[in-house]
Short mmCIF file of C-alpha atoms and ligand atoms in Angstrom, two decimals:
data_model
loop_
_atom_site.label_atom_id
_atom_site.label_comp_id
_atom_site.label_asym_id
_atom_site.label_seq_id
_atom_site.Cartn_x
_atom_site.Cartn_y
_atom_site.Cartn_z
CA UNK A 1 -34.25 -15.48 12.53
CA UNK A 2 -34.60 -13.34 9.39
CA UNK A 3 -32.86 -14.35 6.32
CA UNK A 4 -30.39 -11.77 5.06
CA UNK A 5 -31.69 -10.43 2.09
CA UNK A 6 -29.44 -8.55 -0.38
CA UNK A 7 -31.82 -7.96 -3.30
CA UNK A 8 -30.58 -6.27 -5.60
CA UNK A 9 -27.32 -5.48 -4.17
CA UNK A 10 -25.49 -7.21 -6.84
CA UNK A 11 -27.10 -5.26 -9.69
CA UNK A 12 -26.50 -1.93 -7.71
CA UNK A 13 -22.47 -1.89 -7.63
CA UNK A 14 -22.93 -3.07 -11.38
CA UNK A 15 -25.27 0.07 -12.18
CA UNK A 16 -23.07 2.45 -9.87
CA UNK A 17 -19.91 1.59 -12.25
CA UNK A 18 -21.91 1.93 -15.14
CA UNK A 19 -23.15 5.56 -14.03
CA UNK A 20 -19.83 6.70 -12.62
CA UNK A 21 -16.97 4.99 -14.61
CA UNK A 22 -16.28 6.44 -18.53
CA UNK A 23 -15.84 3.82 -21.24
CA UNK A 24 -12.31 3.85 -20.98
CA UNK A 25 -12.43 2.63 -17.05
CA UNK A 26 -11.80 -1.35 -16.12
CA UNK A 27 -15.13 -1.87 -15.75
CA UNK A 28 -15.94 -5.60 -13.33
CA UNK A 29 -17.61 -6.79 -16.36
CA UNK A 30 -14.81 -6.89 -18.52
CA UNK A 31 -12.74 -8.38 -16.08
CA UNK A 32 -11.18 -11.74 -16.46
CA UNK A 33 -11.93 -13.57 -13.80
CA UNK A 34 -9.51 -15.60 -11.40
CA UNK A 35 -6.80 -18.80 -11.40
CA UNK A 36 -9.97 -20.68 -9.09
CA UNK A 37 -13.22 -19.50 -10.37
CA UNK A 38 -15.71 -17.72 -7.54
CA UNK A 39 -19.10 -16.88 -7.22
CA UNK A 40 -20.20 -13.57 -7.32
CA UNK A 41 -20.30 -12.16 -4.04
CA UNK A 42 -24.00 -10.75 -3.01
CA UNK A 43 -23.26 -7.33 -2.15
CA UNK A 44 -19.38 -6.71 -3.65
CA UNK A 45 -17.46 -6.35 -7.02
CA UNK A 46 -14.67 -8.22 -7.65
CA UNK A 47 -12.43 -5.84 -7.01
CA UNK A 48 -14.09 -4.36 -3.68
CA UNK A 49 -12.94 -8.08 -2.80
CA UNK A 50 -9.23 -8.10 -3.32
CA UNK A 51 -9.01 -4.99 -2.04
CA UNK A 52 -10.18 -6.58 1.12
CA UNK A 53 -8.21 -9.92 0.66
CA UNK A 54 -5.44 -7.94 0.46
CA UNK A 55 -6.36 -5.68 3.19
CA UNK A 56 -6.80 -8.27 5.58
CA UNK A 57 -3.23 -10.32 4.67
CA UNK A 58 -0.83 -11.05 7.15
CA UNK A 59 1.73 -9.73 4.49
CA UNK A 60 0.18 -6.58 4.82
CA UNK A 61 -0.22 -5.79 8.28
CA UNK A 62 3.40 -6.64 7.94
CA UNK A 63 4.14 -3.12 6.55
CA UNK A 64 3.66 -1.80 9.50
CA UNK A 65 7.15 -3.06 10.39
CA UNK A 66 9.14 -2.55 7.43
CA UNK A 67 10.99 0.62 6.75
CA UNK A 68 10.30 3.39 3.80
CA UNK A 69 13.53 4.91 3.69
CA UNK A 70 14.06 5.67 7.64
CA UNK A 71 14.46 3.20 10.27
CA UNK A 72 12.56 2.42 13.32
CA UNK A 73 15.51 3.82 15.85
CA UNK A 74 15.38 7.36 13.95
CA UNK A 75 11.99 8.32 15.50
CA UNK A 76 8.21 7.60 14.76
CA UNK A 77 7.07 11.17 12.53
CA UNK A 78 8.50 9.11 9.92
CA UNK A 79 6.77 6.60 7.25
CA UNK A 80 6.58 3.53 7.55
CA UNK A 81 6.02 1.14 4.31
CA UNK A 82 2.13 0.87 5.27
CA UNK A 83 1.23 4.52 5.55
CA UNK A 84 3.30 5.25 2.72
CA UNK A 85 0.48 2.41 1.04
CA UNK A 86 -2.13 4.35 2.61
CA UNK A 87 -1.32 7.64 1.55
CA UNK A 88 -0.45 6.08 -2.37
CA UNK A 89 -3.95 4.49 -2.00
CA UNK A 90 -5.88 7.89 -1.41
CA UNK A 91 -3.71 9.62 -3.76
CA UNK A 92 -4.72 7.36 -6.02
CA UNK A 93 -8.43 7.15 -5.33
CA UNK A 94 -8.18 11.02 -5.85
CA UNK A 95 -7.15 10.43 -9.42
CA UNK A 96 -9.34 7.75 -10.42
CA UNK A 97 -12.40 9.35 -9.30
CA UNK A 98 -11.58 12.85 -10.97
CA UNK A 99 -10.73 10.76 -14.11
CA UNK A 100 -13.84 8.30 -13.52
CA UNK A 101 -11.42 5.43 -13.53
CA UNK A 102 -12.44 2.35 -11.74
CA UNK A 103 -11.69 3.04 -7.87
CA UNK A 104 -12.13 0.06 -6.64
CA UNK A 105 -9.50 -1.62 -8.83
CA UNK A 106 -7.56 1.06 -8.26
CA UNK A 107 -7.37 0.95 -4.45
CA UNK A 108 -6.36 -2.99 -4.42
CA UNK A 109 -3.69 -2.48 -6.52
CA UNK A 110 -2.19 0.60 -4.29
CA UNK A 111 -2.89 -1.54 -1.12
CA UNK A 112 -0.46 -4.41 -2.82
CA UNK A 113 1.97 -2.41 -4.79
CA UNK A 114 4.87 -2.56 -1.91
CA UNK A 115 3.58 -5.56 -0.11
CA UNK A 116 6.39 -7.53 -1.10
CA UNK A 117 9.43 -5.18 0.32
CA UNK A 118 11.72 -6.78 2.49
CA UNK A 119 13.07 -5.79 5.65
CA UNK A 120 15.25 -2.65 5.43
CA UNK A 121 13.58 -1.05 2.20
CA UNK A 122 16.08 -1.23 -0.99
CA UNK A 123 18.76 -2.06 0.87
CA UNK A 124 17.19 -5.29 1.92
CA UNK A 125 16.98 -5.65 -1.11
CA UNK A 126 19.66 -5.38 -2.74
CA UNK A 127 21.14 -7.59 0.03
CA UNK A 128 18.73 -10.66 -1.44
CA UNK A 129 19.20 -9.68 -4.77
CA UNK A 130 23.43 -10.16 -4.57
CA UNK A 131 22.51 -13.60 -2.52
CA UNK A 132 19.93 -14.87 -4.56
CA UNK A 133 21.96 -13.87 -7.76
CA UNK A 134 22.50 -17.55 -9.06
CA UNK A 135 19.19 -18.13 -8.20
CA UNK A 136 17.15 -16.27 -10.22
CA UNK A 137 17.66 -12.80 -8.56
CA UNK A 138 15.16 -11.16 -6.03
CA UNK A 139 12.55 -8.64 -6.65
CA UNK A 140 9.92 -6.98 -4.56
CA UNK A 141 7.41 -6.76 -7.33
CA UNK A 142 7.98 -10.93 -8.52
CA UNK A 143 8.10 -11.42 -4.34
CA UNK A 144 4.35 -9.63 -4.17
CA UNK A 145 3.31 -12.07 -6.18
CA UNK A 146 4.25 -15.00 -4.83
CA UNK A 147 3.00 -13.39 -1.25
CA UNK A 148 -0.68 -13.41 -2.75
CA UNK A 149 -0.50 -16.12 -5.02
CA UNK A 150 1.35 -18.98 -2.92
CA UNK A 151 2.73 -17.92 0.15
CA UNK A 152 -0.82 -16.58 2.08
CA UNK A 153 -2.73 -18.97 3.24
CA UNK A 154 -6.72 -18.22 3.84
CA UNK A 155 -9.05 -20.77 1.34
CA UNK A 156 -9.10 -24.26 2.21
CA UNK A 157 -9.45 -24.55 -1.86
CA UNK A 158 -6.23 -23.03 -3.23
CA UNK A 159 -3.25 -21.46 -2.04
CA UNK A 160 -2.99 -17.58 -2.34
CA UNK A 161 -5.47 -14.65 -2.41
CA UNK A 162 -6.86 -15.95 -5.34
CA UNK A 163 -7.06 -12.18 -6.69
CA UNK A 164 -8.83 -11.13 -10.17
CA UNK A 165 -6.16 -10.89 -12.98
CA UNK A 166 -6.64 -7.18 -13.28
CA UNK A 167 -5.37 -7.05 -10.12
CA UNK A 168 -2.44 -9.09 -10.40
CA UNK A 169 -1.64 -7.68 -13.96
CA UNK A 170 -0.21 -4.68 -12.31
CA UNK A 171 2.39 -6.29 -10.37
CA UNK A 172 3.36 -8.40 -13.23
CA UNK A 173 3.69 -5.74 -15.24
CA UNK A 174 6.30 -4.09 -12.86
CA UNK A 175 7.98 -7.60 -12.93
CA UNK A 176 8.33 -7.43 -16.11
CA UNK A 177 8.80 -3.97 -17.70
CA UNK A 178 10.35 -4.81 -20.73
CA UNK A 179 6.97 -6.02 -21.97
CA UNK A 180 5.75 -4.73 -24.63
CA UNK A 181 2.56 -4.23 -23.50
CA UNK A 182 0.96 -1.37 -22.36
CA UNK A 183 -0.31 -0.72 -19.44
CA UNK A 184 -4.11 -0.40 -17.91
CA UNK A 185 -5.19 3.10 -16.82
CA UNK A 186 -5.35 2.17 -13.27
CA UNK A 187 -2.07 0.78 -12.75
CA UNK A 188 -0.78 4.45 -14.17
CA UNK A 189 -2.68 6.17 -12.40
CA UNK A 190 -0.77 3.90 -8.95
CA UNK A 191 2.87 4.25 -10.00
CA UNK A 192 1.95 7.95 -10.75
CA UNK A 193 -0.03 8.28 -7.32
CA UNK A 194 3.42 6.39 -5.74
CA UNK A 195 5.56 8.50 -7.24
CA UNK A 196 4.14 12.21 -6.26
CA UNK A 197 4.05 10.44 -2.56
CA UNK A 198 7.28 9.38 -2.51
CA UNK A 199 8.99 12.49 -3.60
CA UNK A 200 7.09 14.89 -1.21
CA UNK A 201 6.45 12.97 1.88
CA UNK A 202 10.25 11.68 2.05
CA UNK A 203 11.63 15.30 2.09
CA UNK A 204 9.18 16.11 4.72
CA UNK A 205 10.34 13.70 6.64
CA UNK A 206 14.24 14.36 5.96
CA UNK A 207 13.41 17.58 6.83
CA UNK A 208 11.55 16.99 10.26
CA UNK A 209 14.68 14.20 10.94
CA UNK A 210 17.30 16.98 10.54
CA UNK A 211 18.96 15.83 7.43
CA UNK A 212 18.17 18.11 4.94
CA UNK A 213 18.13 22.17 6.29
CA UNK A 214 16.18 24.59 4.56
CA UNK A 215 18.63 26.24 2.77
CA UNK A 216 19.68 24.02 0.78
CA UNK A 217 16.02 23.54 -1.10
CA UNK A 218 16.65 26.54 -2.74
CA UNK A 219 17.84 25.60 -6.10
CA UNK A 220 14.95 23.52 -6.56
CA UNK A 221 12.43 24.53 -8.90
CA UNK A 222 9.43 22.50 -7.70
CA UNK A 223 9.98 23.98 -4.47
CA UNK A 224 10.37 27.98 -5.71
CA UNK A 225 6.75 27.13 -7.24
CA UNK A 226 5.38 25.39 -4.39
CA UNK A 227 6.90 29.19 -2.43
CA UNK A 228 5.38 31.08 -5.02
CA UNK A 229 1.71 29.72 -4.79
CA UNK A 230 1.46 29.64 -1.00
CA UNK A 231 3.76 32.53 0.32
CA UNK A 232 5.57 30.19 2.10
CA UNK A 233 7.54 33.32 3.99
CA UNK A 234 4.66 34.64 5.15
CA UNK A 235 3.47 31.13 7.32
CA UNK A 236 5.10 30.88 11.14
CA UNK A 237 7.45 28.26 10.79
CA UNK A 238 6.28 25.24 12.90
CA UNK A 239 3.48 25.24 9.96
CA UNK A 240 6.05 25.82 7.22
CA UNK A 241 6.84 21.95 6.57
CA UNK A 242 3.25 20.63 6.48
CA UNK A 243 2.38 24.00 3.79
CA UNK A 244 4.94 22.91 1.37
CA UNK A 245 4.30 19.44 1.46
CA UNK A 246 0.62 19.56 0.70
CA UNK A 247 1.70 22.18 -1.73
CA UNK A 248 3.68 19.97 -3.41
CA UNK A 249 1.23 17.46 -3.70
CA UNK A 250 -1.64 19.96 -4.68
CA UNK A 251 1.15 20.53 -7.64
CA UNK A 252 1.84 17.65 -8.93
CA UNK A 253 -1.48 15.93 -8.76
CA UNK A 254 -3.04 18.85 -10.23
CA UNK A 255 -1.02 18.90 -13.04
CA UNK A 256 -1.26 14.99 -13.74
CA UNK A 257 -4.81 15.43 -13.92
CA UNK A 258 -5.03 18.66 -16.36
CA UNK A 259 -3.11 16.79 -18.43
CA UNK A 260 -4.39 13.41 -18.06
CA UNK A 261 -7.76 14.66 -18.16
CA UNK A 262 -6.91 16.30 -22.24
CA UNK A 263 -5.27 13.15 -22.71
CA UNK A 264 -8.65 11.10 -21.87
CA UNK A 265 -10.91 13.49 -23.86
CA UNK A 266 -9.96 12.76 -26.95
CA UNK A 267 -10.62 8.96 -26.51
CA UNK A 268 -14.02 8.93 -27.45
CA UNK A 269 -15.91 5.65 -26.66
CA UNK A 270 -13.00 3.35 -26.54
CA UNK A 271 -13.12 0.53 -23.72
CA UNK A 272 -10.04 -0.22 -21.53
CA UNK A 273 -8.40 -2.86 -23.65
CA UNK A 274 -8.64 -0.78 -26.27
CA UNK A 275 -6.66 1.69 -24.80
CA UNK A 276 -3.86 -0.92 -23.69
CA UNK A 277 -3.84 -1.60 -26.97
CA UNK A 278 -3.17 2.80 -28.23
CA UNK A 279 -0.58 2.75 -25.83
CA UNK A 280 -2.61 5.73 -23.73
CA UNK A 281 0.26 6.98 -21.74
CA UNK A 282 -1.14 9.38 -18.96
CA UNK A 283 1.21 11.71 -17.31
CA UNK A 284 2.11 15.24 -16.16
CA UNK A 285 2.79 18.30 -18.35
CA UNK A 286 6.64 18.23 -19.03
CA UNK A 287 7.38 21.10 -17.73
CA UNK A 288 6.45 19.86 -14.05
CA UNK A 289 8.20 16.03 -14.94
CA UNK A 290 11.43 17.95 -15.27
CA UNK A 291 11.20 19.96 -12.00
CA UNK A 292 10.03 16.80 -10.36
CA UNK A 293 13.21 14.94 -11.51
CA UNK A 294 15.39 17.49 -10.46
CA UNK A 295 13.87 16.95 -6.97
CA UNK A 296 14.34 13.17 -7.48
CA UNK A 297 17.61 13.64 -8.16
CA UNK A 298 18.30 15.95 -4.96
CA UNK A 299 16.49 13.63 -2.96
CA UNK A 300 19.21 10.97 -4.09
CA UNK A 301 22.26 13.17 -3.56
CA UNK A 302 21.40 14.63 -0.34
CA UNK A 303 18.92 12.21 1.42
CA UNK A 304 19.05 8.47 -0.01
CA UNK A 305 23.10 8.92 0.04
CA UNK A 306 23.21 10.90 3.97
CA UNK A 307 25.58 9.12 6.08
CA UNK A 308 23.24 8.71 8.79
CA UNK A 309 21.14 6.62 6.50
CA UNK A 310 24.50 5.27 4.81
CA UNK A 311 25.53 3.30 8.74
CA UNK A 312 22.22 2.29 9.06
CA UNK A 313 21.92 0.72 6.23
CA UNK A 314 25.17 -0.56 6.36
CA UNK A 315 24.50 -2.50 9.52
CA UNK A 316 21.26 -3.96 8.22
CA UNK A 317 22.82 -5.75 5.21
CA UNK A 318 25.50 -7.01 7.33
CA UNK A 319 22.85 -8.66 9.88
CA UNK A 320 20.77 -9.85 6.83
CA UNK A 321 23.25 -11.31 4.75
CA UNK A 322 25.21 -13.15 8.09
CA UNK A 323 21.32 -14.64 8.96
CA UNK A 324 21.20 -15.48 4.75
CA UNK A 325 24.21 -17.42 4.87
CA UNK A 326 23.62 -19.39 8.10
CA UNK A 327 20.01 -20.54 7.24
CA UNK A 328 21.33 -21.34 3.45
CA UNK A 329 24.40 -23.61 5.26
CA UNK A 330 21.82 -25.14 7.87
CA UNK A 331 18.23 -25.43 6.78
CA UNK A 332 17.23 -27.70 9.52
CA UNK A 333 17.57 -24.60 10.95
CA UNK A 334 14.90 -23.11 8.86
CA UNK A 335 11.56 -23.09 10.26
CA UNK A 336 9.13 -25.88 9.33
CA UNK A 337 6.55 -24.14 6.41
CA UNK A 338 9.72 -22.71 4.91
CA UNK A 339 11.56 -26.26 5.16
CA UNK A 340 8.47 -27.85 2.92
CA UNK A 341 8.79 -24.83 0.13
CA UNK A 342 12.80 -25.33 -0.57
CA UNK A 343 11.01 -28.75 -2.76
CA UNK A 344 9.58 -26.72 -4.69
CA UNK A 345 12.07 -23.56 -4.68
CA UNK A 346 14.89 -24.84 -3.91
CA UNK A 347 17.27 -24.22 -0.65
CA UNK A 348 18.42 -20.58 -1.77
CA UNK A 349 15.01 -19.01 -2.98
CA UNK A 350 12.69 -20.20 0.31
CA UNK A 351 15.63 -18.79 2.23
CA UNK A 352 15.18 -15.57 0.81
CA UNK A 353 11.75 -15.60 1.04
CA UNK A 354 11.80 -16.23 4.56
CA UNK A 355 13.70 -12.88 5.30
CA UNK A 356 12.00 -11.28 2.95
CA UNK A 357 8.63 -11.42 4.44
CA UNK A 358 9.92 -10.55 8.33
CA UNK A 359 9.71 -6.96 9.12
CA UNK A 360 12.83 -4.72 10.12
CA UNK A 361 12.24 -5.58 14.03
CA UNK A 362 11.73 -9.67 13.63
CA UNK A 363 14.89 -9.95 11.30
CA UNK A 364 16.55 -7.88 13.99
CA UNK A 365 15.65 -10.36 16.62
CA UNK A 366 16.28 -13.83 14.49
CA UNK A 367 19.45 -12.37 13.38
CA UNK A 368 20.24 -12.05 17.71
CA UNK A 369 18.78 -15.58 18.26
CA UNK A 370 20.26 -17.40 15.05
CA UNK A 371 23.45 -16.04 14.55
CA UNK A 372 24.69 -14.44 18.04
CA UNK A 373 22.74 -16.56 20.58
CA UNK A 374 23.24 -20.07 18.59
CA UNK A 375 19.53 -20.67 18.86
CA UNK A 376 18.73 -23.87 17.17
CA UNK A 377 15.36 -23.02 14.77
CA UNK A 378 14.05 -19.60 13.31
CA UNK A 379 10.52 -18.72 14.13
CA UNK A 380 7.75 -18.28 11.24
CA UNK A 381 6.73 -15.04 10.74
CA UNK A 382 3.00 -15.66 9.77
MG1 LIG B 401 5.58 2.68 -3.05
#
């Protein structure tokens, strides 16, 4: 049989970065490397490999179960928390290769930015976060990070994903944002990229679930430009929805990047540390930050608050909290893996992290078996 032969497919991804990516890009070279030092891989970068390490991780084909802001039981138009990754990811990818910012990088952090929501969105965890408050607290962002770092298992070497520290910087940053430092141009360019998708994708779905009527959009100013540029009156309505939505994205990531891409111009040669290190703080014009917080904040009032949304989310934190407080009481009850990481966590943090890594569906079910059917032993969810 023929031996595979790569060649020179290691210097090639190295030459393509140098050709594509401007100084101020995370360029693989630069990086720093990993907790358990690798190899280079013959024919990817670094970061071509997390992205696929995170790709293929139980924790993230999890998403697929795990609520955005609407349930299951609403309907299926509706986001779920892994398209919502997969529509921040080529958002994302958009801006980095306009800006000739290091894709790569770029899509792996996107791909694990929410992988470490619980089950029922923010109101899961919020839920964790009032049971877990002597213990530390609970966040999504510290929760990613013990996902790739401890909880997945795939090497027979280490626990973890063993993921570059580029990678992981970004969700320590949003751990930790009272840091002082600043932040890489990727990870901007991802909470940006997270942002414009949030804001536009959940009023098209409030608006395809009934809960928001046209009328009442009105008063928004993002909205009267998004009319303005399209002719929104003029479209037959069953295409209205899908016209303003890509409108408003067409906005707002047009925008970011006219100003981003001034921003960048002026930076010369410098490298990507050295821009950490300017405090480069990309962004849109402010003109189009204030319309897009005055959507933010109607999004808030009128969808995030509806009392549709209010009952279901009411009955989720009653179900998660009742399941918290019987596994915390009983955890011989507990499944085995978790039972082996309250040594190291104690009894109240690998309880949480057990419900926070089922989807909406399984904590659903354990919650029937555990607490209303007396079954004797929770099932692992990986
Ligand atoms: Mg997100």
């Amino acid at each position: 049989m023929q031996q595979a032969d790569f060649g020179d497919s290691r210097s090639n991804w190295k030459q393509r970065e140098e050709a594509l990516l401007a100084s101020y890009a995370m360029h693989s070279c630069d990086a720093q490397g990993r907790e358990h030092p690798e190899p280079e891989h013959p024919y990817r970068g670094p970061f071509q490999r997390d992205r696929d390490r995170i790709l293929h991780a139980s924790a993230f084909r999890r998403l697929s179960g795990k609520m955005q802001v609407f349930t299951g039981d609403m309907g299926d138009y509706h986001r779920t928390r892994l398209t919502h990754t997969h529509e921040v990811a080529s958002l994302a990818r958009t801006i980095g290769r306009s800006l000739r910012l290091n894709e790569d990088l770029i899509e792996a952090m996107a791909l694990l930015h929410d992988i470490g929501h619980p089950p029922f969105g923010h109101c899961g965890e919020d839920v964790l976060k009032e049971c877990l408050r002597d213990s530390g607290g609970f966040s999504h962002n510290r929760f990613a990070l013990d996902l790739v770092t401890r909880i997945e298992q795939r090497y027979t070497d280490y626990p973890g994903l063993n993921l570059t520290f580029e990678v992981l910087s970004g969700q320590r940053f949003r751990s930790h944002k009272q840091d002082s430092e600043s932040q890489m141009l990727e990870i901007q360019v991802v909470d940006a990229a997270d942002s414009i998708a949030y804001d536009s994708h959940d009023l098209d779905d409030a608006l395809k679930l009934g809960l928001l009527e046209w009328g009442q959009l009105d008063g928004l100013d993002l909205v009267q430009r998004a009319k303005r540029t399209v002719r929104l009156g003029d479209v037959q309505p069953s295409l209205r929805r899908a016209l303003l939505v890509h409108t408003l994205l067409d906005l707002q990531m047009g925008d970011f990047l006219q100003h981003s891409s001034r921003l960048l111009g002026g930076l010369g040669q410098l490298r990507s540390q050295e821009v950490c290190k300017a405090g480069v703080s990309l962004g849109m014009s402010s003109r189009i930050e204030q319309e897009k917080r005055q959507l933010e904040g109607f999004l808030f009032e009128h969808v995030y608050r509806h009392p549709r949304l209010v009952e279901v989310r009411q009955g989720a934190a009653m179900r998660l909290r009742q399941l918290y407080r019987l596994l915390v009481g009983h955890p011989e009850r507990l499944p085995t893996r978790v039972r082996g990481w309250v040594l190291d966590w104690g009894i109240e943090r690998a309880t949480g992290a057990y419900l926070a890594g089922m989807t909406d569906r399984f904590c659903d079910e354990q919650y029937l078996l555990l607490v209303e059917m007396g079954r004797p032993c929770g099932v692992d969810w990986s």
